[in-house]
CSV table of C-alpha atoms in Angstrom, one decimal:
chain,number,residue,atom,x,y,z
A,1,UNK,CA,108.1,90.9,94.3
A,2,UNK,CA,109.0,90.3,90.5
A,3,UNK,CA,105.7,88.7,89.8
A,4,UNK,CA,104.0,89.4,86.6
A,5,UNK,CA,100.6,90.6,87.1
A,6,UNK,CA,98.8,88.4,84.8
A,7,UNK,CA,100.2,85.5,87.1
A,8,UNK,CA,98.6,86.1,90.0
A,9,UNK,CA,95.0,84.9,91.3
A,10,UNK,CA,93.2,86.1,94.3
A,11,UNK,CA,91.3,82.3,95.5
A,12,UNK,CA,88.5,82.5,98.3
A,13,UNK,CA,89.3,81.8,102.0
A,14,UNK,CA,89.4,77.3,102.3
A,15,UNK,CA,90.4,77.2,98.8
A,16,UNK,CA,93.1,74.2,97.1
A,17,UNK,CA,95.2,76.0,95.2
A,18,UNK,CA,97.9,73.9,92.8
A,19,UNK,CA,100.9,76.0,92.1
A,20,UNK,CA,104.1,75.8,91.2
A,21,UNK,CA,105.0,78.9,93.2
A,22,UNK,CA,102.5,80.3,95.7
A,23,UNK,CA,102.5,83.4,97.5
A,24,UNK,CA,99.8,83.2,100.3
A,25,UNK,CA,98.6,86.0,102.9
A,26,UNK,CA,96.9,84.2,105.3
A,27,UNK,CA,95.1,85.1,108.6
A,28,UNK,CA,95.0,81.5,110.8
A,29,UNK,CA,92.1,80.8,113.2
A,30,UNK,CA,94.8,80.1,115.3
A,31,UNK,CA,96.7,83.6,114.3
A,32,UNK,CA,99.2,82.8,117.5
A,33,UNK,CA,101.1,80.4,115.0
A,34,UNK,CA,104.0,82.6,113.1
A,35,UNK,CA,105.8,80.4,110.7
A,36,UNK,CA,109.1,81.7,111.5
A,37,UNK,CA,111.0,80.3,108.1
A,38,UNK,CA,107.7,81.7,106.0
A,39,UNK,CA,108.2,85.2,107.3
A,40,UNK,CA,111.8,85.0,106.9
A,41,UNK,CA,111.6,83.9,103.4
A,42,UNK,CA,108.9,87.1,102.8
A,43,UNK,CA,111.2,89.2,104.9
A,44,UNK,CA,114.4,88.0,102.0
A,45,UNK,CA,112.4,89.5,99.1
A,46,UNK,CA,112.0,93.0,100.6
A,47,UNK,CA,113.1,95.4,97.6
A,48,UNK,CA,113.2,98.5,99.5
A,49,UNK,CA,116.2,100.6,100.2
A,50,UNK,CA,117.4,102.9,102.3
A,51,UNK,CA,115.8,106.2,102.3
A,52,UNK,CA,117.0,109.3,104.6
A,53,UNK,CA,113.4,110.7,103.6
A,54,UNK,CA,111.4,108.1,104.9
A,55,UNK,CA,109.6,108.3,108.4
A,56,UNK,CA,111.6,106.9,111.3
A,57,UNK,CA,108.6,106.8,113.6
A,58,UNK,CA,105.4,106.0,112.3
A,59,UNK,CA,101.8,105.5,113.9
A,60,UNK,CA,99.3,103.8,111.4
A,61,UNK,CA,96.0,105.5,112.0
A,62,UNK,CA,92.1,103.9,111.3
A,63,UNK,CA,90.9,107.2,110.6
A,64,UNK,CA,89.4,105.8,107.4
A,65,UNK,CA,88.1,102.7,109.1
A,66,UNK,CA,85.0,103.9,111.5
A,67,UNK,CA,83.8,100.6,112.2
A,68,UNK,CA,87.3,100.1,114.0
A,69,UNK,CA,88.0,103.4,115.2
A,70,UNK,CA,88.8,103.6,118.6
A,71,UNK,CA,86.9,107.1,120.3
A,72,UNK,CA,90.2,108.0,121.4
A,73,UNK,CA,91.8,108.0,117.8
A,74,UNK,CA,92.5,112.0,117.3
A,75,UNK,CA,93.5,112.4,120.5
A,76,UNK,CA,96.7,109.4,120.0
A,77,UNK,CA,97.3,110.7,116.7
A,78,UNK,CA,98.0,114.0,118.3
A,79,UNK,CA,100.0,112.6,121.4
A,80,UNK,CA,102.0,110.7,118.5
A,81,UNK,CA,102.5,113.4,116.2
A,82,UNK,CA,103.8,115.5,118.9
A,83,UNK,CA,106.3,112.7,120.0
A,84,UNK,CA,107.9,112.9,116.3
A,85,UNK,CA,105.4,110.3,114.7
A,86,UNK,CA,104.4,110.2,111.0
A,87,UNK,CA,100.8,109.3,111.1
A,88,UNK,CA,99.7,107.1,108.2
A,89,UNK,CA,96.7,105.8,106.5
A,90,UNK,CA,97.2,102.8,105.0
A,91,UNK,CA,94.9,102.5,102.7
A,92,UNK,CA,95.7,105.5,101.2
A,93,UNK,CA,99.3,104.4,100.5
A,94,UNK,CA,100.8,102.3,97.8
A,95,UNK,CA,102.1,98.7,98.8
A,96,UNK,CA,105.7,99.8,97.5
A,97,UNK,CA,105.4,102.9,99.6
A,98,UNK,CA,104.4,101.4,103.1
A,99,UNK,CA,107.4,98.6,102.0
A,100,UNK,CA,109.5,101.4,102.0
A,101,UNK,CA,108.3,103.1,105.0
A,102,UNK,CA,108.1,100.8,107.5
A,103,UNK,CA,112.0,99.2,106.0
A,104,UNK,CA,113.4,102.7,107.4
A,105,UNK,CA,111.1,102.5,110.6
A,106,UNK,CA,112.7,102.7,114.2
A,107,UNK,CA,109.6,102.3,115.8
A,108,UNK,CA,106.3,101.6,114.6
A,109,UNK,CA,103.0,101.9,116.5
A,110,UNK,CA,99.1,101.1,116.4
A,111,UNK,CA,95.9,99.3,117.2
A,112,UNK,CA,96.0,96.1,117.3
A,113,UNK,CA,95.2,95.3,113.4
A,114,UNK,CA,95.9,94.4,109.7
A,115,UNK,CA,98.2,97.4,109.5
A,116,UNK,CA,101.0,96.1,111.7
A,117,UNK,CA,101.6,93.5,110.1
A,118,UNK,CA,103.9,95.3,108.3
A,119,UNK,CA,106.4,94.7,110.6
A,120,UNK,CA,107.7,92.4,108.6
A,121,UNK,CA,109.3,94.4,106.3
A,122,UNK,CA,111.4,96.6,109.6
A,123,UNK,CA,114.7,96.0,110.7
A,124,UNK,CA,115.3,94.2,113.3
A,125,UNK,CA,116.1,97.0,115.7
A,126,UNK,CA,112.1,98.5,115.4
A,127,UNK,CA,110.2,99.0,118.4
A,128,UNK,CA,106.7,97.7,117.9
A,129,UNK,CA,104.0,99.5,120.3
A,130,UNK,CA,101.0,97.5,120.1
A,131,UNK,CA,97.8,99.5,121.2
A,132,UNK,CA,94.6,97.5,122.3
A,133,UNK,CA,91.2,97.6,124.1
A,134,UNK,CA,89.4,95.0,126.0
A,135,UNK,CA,87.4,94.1,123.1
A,136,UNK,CA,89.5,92.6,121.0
A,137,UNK,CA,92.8,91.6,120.9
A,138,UNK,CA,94.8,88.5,119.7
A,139,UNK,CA,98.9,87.5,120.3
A,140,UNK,CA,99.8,87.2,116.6
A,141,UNK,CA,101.5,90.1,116.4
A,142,UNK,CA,103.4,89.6,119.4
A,143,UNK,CA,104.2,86.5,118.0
A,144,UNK,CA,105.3,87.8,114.6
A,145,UNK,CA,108.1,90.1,116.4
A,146,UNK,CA,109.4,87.9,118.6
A,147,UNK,CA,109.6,85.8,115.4
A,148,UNK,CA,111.2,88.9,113.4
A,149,UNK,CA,113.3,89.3,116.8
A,150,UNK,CA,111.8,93.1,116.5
A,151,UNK,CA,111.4,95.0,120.6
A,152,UNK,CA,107.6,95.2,121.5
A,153,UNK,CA,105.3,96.7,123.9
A,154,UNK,CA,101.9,95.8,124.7
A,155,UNK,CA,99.6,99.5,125.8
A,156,UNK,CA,96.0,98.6,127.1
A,157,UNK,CA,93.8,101.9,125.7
A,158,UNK,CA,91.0,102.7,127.2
């Protein structure tokens, strides 16, 4: 984003903060509510480009996060691999690097978590699949692309 590392300071959750310019990732108790002119003004400072190289289809896996693996994980990371889709970890990829892949996306899927959000940084063609299970799930990110004007799909998992 341009900002100099020695400007930025991570502040608890409830925190004031007093900044000229702020830069804010934020999960809402109310995490329906997408500030549509916030996540266009994010969306504006995307600095990646076009790559050919870059996965068009990409499934963002939790294999590294057990307490949120679903028992069903290998199995959809197969089913998507065989349908032509990248599968990623996250956490094992740069923040430049997953602004780059998911900028070149056509269609992005997961579980319902951190990972898709994202989204944000996809054109406005992507297909969003949206994976969940009874136990938990939430509207924001169906609310962040209809506010990104993105396609999505809801898929209940077992």
């Amino acid at each position: 984003f341009g900002i100099n590392k020695e400007n930025v300071e991570l502040v608890e959750p409830n925190t004031w903060v007093k900044a000229h310019i702020t830069l804010c990732i934020s999960k809402s108790p109310h995490a329906e509510y997408i500030n549509p002119n916030l996540i266009k003004f994010l969306k504006s400072k995307n600095p990646a480009e076009l790559d050919a190289d870059s996965p068009k289809k990409i499934f963002i896996s939790r294999r590294d996060a057990p307490d949120r693996l679903h028992p069903r994980e290998g199995a959809l990371c197969n089913l998507y691999r065989d349908q032509g889709f990248d599968v990623l970890e996250l956490e094992k990829i740069s923040i430049s690097k997953q602004i780059n892949y998911f900028a070149n996306a056509n269609e992005i899927a997961g579980f319902h978590g951190a990972g898709l959000v994202n989204m944000v940084w996809c054109r406005n063609t992507v297909l969003v699949t949206e994976l969940f299970h009874n136990s938990h799930f939430q509207n924001c990110y169906f609310c962040l692309a209809e506010a990104l004007k993105h396609r999505y799909e809801l898929v209940h998992i077992d």
